[in-house]
mmCIF file of C-alpha atoms in Angstrom:
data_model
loop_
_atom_site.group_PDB
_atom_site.id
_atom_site.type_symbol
_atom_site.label_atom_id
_atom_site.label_comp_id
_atom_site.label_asym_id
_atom_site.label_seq_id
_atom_site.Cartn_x
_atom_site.Cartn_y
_atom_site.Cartn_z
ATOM 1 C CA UNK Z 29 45.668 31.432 -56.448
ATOM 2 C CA UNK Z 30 48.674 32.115 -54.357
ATOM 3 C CA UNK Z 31 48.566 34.641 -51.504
ATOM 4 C CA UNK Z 32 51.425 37.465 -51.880
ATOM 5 C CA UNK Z 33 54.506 36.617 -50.352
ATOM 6 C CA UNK Z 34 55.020 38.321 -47.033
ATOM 7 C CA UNK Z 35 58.241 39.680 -45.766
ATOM 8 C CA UNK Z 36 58.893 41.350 -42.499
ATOM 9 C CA UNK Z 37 62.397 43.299 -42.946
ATOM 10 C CA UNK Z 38 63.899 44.365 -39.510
ATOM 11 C CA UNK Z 39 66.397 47.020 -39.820
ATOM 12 C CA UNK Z 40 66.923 50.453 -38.222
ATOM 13 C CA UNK Z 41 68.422 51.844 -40.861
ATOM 14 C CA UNK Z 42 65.653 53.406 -43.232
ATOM 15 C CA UNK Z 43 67.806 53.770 -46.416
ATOM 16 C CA UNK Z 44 69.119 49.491 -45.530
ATOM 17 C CA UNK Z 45 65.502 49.088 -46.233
ATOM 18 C CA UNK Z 46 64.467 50.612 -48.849
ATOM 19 C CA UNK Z 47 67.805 49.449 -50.191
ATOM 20 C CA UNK Z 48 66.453 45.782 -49.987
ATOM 21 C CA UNK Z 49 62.484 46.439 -50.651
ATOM 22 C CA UNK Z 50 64.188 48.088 -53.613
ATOM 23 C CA UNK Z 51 65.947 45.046 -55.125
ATOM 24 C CA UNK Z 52 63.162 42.323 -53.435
ATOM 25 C CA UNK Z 53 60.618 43.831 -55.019
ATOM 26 C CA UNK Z 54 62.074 43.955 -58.340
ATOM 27 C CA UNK Z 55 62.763 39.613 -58.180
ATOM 28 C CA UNK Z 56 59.218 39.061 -56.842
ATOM 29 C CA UNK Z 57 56.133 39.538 -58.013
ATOM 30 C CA UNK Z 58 52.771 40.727 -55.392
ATOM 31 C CA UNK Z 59 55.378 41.004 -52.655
ATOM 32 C CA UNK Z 60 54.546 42.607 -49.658
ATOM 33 C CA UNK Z 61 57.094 43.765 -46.970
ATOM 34 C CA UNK Z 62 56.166 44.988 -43.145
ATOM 35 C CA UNK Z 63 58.763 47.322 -41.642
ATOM 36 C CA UNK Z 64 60.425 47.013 -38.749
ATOM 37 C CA UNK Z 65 62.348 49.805 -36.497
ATOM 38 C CA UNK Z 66 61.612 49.629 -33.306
ATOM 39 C CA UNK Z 67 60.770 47.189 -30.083
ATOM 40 C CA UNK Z 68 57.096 48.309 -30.798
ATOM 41 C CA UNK Z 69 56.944 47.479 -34.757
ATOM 42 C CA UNK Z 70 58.134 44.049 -33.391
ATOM 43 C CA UNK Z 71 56.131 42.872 -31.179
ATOM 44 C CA UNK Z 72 52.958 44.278 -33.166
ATOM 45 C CA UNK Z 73 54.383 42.169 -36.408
ATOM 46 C CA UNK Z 74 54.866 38.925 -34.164
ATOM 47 C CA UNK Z 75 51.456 39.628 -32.127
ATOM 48 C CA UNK Z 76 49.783 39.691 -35.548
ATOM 49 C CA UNK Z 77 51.851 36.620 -37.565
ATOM 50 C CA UNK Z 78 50.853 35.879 -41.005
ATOM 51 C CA UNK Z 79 54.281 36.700 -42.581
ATOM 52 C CA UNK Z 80 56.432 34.298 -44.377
ATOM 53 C CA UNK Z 81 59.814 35.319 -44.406
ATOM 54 C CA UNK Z 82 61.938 37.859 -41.438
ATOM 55 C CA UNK Z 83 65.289 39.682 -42.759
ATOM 56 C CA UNK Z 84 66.793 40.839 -40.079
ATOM 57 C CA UNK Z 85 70.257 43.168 -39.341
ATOM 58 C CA UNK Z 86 72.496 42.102 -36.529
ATOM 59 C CA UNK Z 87 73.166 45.455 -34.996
ATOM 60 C CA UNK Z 88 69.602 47.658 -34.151
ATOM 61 C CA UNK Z 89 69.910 50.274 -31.290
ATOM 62 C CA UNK Z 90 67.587 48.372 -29.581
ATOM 63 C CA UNK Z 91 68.627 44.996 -29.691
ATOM 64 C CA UNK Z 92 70.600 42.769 -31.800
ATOM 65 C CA UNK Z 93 69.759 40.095 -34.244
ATOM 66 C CA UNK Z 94 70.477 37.473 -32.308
ATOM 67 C CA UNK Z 95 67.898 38.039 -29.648
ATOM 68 C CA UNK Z 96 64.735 38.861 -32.682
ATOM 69 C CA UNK Z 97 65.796 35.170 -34.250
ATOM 70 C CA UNK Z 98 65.023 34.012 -31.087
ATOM 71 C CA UNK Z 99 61.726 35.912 -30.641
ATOM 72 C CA UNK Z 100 60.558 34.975 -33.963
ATOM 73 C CA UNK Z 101 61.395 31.222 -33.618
ATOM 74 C CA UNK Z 102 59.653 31.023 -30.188
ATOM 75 C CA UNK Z 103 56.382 31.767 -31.953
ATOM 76 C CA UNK Z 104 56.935 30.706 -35.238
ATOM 77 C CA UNK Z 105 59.243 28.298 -35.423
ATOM 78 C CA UNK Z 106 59.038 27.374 -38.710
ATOM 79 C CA UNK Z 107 59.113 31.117 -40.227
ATOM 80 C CA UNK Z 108 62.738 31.212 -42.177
ATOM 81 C CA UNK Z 109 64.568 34.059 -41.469
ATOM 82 C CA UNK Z 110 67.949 35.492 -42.553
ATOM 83 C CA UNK Z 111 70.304 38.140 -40.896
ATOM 84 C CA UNK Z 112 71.967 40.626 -43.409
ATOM 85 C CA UNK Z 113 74.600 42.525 -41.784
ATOM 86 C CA UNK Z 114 77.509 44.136 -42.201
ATOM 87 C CA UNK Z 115 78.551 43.894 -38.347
ATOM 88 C CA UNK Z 116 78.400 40.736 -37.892
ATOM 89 C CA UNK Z 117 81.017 38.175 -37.588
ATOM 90 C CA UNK Z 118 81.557 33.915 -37.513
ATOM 91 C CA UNK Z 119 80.462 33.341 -34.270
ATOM 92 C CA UNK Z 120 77.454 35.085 -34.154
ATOM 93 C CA UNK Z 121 77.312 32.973 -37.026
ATOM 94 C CA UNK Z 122 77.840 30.330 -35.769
ATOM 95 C CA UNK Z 123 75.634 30.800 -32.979
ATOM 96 C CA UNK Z 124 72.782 32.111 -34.763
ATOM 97 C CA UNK Z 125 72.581 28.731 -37.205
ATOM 98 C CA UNK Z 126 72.288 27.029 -34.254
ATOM 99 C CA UNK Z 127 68.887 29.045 -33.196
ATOM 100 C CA UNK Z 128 67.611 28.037 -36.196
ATOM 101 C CA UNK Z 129 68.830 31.429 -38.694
ATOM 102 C CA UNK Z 130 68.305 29.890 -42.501
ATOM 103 C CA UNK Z 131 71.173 31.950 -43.929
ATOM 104 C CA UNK Z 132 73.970 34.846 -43.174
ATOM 105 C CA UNK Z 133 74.389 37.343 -45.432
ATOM 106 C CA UNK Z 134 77.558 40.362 -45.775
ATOM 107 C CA UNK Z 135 75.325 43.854 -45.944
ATOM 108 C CA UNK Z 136 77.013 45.445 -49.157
ATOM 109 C CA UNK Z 137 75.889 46.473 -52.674
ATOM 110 C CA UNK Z 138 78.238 43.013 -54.084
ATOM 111 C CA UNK Z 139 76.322 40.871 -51.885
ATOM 112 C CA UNK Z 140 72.633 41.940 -52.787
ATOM 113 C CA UNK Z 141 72.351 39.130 -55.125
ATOM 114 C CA UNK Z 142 73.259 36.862 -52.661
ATOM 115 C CA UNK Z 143 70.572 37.875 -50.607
ATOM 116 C CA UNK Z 144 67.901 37.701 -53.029
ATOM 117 C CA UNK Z 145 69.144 34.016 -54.258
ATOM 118 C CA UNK Z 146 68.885 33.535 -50.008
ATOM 119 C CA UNK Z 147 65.611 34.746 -50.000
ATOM 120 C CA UNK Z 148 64.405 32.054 -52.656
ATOM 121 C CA UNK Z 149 65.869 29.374 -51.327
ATOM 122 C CA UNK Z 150 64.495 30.022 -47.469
ATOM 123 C CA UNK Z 151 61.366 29.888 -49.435
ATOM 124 C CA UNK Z 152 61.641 26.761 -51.342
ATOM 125 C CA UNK Z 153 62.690 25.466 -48.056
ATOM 126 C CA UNK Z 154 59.836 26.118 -45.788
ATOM 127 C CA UNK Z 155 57.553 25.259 -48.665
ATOM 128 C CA UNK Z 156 58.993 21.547 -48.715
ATOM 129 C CA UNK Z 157 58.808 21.732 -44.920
ATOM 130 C CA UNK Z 158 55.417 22.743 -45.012
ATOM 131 C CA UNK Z 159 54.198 19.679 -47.251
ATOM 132 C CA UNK Z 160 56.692 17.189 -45.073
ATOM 133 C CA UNK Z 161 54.790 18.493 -42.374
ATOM 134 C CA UNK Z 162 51.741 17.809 -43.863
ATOM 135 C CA UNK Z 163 52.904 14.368 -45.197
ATOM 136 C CA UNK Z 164 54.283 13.696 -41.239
ATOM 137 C CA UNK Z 165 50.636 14.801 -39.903
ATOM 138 C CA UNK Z 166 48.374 12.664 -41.721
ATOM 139 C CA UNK Z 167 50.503 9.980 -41.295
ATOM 140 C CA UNK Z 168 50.335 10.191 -37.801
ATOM 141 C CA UNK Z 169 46.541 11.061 -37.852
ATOM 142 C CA UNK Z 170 46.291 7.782 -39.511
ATOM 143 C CA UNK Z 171 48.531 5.939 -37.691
ATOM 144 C CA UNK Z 172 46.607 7.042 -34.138
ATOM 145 C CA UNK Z 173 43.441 6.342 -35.759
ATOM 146 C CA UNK Z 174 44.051 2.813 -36.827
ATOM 147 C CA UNK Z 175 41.424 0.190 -34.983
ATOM 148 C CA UNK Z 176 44.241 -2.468 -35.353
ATOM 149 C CA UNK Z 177 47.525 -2.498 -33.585
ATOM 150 C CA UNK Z 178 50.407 -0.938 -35.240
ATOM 151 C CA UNK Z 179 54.135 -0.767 -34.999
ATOM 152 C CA UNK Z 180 57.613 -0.958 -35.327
ATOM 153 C CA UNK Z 181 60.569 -3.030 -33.317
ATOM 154 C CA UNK Z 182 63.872 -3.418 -33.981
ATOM 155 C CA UNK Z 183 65.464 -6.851 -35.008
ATOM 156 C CA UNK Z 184 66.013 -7.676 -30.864
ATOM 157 C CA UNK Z 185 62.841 -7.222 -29.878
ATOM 158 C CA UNK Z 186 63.387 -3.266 -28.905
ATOM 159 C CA UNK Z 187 59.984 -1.516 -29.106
ATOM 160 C CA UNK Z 188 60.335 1.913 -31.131
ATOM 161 C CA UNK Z 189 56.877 2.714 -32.149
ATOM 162 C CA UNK Z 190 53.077 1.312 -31.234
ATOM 163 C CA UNK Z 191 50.140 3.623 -31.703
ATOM 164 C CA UNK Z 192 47.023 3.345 -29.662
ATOM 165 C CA UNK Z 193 45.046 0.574 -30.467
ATOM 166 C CA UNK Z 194 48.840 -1.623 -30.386
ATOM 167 C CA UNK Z 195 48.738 -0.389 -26.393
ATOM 168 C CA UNK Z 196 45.694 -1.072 -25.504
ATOM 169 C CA UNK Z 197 45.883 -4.532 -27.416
ATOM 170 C CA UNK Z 198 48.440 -4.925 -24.815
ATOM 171 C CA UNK Z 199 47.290 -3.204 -21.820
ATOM 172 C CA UNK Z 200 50.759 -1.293 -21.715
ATOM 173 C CA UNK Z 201 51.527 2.528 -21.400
ATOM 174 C CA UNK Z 202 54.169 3.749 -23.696
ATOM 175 C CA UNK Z 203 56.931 4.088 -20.987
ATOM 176 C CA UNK Z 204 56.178 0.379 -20.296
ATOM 177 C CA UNK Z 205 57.491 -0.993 -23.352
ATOM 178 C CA UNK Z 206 60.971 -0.093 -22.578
ATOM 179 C CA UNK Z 207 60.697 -2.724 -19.993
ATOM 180 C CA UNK Z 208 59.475 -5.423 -22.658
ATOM 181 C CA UNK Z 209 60.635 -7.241 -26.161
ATOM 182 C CA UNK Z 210 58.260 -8.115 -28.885
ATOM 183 C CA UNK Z 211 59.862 -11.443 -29.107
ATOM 184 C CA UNK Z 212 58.336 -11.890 -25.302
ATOM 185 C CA UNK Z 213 54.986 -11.368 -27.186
ATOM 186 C CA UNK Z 214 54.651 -14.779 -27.423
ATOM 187 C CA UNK Z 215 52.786 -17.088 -24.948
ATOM 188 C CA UNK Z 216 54.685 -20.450 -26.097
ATOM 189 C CA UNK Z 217 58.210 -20.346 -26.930
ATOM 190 C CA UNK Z 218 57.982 -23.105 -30.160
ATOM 191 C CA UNK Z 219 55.628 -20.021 -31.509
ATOM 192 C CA UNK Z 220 58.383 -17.426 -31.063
ATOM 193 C CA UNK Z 221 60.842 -19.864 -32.433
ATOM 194 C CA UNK Z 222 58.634 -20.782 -35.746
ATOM 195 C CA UNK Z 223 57.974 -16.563 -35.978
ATOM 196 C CA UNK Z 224 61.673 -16.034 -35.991
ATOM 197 C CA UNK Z 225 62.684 -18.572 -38.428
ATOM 198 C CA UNK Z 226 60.107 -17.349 -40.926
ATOM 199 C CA UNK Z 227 60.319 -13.578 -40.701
ATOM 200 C CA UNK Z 228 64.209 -13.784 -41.241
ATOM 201 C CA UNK Z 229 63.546 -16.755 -43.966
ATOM 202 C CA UNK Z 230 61.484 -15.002 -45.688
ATOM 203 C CA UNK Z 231 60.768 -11.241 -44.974
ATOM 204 C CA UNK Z 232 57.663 -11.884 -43.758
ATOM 205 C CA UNK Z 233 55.129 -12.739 -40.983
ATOM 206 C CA UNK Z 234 52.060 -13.997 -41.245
ATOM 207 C CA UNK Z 235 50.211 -15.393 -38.205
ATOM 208 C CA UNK Z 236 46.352 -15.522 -38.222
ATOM 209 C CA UNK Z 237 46.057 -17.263 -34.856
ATOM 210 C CA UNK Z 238 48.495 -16.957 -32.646
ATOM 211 C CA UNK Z 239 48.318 -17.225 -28.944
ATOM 212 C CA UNK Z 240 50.379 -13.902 -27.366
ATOM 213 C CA UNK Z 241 50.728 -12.908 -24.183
ATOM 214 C CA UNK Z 242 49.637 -9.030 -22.766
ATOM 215 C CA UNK Z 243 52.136 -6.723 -20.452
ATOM 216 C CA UNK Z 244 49.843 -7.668 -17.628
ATOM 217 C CA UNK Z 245 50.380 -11.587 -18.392
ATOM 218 C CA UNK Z 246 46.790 -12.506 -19.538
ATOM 219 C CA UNK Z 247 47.163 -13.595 -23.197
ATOM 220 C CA UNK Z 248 44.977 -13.279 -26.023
ATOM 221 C CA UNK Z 249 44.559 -14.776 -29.884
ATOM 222 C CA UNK Z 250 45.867 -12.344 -32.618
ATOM 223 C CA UNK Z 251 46.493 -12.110 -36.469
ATOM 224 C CA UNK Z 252 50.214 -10.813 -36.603
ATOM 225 C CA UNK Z 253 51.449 -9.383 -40.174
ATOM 226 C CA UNK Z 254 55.077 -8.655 -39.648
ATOM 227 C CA UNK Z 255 57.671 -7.483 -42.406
ATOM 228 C CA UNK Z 256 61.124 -7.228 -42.374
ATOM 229 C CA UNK Z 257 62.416 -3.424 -43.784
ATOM 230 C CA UNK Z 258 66.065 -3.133 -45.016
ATOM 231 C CA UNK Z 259 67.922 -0.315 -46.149
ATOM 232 C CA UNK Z 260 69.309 0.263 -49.750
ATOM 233 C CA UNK Z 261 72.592 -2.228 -48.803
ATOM 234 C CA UNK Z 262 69.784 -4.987 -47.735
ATOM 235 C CA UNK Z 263 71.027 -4.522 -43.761
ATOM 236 C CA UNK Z 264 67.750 -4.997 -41.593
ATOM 237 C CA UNK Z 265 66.502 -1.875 -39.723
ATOM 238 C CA UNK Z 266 63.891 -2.824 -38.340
ATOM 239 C CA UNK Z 267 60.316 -4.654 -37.911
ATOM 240 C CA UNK Z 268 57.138 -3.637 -39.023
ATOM 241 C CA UNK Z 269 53.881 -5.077 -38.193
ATOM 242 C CA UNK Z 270 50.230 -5.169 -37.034
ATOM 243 C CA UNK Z 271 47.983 -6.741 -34.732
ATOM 244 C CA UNK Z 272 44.269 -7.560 -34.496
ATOM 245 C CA UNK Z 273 42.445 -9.261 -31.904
ATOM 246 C CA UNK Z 274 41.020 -12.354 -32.803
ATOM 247 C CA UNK Z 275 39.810 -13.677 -29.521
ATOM 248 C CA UNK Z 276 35.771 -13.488 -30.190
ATOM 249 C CA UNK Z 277 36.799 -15.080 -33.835
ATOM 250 C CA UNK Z 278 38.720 -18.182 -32.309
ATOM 251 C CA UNK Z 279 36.054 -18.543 -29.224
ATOM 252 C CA UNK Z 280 33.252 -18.855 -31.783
ATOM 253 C CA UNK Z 281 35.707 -21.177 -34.036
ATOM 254 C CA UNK Z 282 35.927 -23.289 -30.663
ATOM 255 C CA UNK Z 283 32.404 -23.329 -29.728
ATOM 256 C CA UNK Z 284 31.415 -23.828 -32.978
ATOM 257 C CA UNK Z 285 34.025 -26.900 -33.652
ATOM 258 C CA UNK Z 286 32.526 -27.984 -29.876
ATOM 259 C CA UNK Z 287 29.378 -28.215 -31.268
ATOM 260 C CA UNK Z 288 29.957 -29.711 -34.595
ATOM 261 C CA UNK Z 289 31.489 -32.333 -32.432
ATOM 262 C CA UNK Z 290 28.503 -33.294 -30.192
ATOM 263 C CA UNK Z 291 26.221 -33.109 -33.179
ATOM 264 C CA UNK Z 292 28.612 -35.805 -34.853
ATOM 265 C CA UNK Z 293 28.795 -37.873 -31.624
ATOM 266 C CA UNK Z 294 24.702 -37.837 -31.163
ATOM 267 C CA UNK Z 295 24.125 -38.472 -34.856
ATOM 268 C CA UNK Z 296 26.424 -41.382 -34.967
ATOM 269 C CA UNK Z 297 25.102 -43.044 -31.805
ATOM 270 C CA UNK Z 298 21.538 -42.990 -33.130
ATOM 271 C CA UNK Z 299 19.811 -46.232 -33.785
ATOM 272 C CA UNK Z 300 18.087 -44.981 -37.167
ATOM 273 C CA UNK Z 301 19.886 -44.465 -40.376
ATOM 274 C CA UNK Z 302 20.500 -40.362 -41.510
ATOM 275 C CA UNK Z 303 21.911 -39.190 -44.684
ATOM 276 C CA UNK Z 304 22.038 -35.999 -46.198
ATOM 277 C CA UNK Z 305 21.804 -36.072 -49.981
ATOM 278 C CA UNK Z 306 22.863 -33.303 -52.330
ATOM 279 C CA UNK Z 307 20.984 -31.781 -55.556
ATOM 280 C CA UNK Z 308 23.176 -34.265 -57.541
ATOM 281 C CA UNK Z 309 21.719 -37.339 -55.386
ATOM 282 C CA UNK Z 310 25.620 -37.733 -53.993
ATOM 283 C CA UNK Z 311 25.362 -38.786 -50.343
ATOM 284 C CA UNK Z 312 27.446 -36.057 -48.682
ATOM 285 C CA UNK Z 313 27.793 -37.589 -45.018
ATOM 286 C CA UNK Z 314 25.835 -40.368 -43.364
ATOM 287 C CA UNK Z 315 26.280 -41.906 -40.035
ATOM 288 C CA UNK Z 316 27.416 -45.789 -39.525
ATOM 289 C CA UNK Z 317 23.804 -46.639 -39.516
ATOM 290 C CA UNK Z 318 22.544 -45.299 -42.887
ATOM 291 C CA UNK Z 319 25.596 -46.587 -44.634
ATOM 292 C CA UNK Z 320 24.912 -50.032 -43.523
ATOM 293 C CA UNK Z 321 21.535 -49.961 -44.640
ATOM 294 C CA UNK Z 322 21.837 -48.055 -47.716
ATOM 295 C CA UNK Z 323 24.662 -50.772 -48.488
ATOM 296 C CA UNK Z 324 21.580 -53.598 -47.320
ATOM 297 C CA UNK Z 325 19.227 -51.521 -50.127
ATOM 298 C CA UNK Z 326 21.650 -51.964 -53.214
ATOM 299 C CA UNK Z 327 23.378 -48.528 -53.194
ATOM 300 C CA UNK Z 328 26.995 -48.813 -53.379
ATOM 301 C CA UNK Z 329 29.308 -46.448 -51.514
ATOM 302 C CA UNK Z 330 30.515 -43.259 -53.846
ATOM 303 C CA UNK Z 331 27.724 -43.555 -56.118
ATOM 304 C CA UNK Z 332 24.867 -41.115 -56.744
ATOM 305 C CA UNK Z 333 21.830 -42.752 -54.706
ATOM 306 C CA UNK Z 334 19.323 -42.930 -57.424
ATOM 307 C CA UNK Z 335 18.076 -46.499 -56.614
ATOM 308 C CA UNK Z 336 16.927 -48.111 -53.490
ATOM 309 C CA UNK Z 337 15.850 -51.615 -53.738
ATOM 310 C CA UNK Z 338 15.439 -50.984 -57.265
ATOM 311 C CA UNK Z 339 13.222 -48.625 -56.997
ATOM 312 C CA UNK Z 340 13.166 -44.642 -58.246
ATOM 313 C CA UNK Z 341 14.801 -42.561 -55.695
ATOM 314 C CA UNK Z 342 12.229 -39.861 -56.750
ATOM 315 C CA UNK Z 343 9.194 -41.996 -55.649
ATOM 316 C CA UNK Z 344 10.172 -41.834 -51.762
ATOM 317 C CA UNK Z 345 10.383 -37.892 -52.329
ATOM 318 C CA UNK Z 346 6.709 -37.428 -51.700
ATOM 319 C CA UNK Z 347 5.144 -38.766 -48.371
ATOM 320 C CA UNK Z 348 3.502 -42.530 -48.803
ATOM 321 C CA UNK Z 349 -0.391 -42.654 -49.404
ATOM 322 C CA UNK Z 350 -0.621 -44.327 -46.300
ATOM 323 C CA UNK Z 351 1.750 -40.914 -44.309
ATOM 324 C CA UNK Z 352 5.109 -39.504 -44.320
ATOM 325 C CA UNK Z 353 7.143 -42.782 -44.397
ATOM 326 C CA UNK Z 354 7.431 -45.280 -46.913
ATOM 327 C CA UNK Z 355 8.282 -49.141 -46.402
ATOM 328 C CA UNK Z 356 10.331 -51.184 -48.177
ATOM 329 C CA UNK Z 357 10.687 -55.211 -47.811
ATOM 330 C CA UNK Z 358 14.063 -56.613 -48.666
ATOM 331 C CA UNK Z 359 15.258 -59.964 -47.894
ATOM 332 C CA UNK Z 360 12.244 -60.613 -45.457
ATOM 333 C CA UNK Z 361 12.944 -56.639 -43.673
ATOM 334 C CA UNK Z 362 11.022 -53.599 -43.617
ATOM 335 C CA UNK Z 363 12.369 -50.203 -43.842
ATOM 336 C CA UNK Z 364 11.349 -47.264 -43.499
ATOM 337 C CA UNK Z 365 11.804 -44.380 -45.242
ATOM 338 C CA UNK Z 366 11.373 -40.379 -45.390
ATOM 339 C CA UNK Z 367 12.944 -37.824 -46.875
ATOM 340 C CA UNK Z 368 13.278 -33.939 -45.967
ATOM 341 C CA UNK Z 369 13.904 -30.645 -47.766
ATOM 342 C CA UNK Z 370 16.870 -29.024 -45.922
ATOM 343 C CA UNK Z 371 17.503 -25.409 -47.476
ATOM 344 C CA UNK Z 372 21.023 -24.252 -49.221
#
């Protein structure tokens, strides 16, 4: 349930008020209105806020409109508030729109509709300010809160937005970005060149390893999503993107491809035969040695190995009576043979 709309009417004139209370209170319904006739009823109402609307006469013996606009903005600068006045002319105005007045309305009897239809529409206004605000602030709680880099550059490289995580990705300050293009992101120009060509080609970037280069001139491995966003005539405003640090992610692709790599070398230098044999008896690798004397034992290359020798591969699964390995004699050789569960 709505709170009752609150009104703070400034006016010296006690009959001006009730004038407008009069006619307010007959458009809305629960309304509540604070008077205001003096310095002191002022600076109480502002000291205390909570209203949602300020009418306010130009001429008051105390002060003019002009100078409470300005009061009321300083401390609530998103309160609407509208002068009614029958001294008033265009340049104050002029110059009150400019301060931030919502609307100017002629004090006279004709004119009292005007200023309720005023009054409704200062309303609707700072209502759809209100939720903008709102929309504005969680977007920007978001966007702060992000653990991956995020921003926005225009099509020459001109930084315009990067929240947190995008600066410390970079090891920049905000005011150090001016100094900087996204395009000089890049560590290796044939990168920059192949990002260039595709985000205009297509719209998009899509990078999951790509070497860039920090403020400081260390560099780092990324994932860069970039898109290109146009306006409704397809012209290209800007770029927006992210960034994540992939550096552990590539390090332990390295070491792990480092590894792989002197596990392949040792395997393939070894002087006894080593296959490893899926649940379907295919031979899924084997190094030089196995394959030549799995080829020597009858099993030819691509087929499941369910012969050796001509013999069950199932019998060699158990160890040999005689210990782990089994022996076979072909063609005046012995070979030996043992097999081992490896799990998944």
């Amino acid at each position: 349930m709505e709170r009752p709309l609150h009104l703070v009417l400034v006016d010296d004139n006690p009959d001006d008020r009730l004038l407008v209370a009069r006619h307010l209170q007959r458009e809305f319904a629960d309304l509540r209105i604070t008077h205001v006739a003096n310095p002191e009823d002022l600076g109480a109402v502002l000291e205390e806020g909570g209203f949602d609307l300020v009418i306010t006469d130009y001429q008051l013996h105390w002060t003019d409109g002009l100078s409470v606009l300005k009061q009321i903005k300083a401390r609530y600068p998103d309160c609407p508030v509208i002068m009614f006045t029958a001294t008033g002319n265009e340049e104050i105005a002029v110059e009150a729109m400019k301060s931030g007045l919502d609307d100017y309305v002629i004090k006279t009897a004709r004119h009292l509709p005007r200023l309720i239809a005023a009054v409704r529409t200062a309303i609707e206004r700072a209502k759809e300010r209100a939720k903008a605000r709102e929309i504005e602030e969680r977007y920007r709680q978001l966007f702060t809160s992000l653990p991956v880099g995020v921003f926005r550059a225009s099509v020459d490289g001109r930084w315009m937005e990067a929240n947190p995580t995008m600066l410390r990705l970079l090891k920049a300050k905000t005011e150090d970005l001016t100094l900087h293009s996204f395009w000089h992101l890049f560590a290796n120009a044939p990168d920059r060149e192949e990002a260039f060509r595709q985000l205009f080609e297509s719209g998009q970037l899509s990078l999951p390893q790509i070497l860039l280069r920090r403020l400081d001139g260390s560099t780092f491995w990324a994932r860069l999503e970039a898109n290109l966003t146009r306006d409704v005539s397809r012209n290209v405003r800007w770029i927006d993107g992210v960034l994540m640090d992939v550096t552990p992610l590539v390090a332990a692709e390295m070491e792990q491809a480092r590894t792989t790599a002197i596990l392949s070398t040792l395997i393939d230098h070894l002087p006894e035969g080593i296959a490893l044999i899926d649940e379907d008896w295919n031979v899924v690798m084997c190094n030089p040695k196995a394959e030549s004397m799995l080829a020597s034992l009858g099993h030819r290359k691509g087929l499941p190995l369910v012969m050796l020798a001509g013999k069950p591969i199932s019998q060699f699964l158990r160890p040999s009576p005689r210990g782990l390995w089994h022996e076979l004699l072909v063609d005046d050789r012995i070979y030996e043979l043992a097999f081992y569960p490896v799990s998944n």
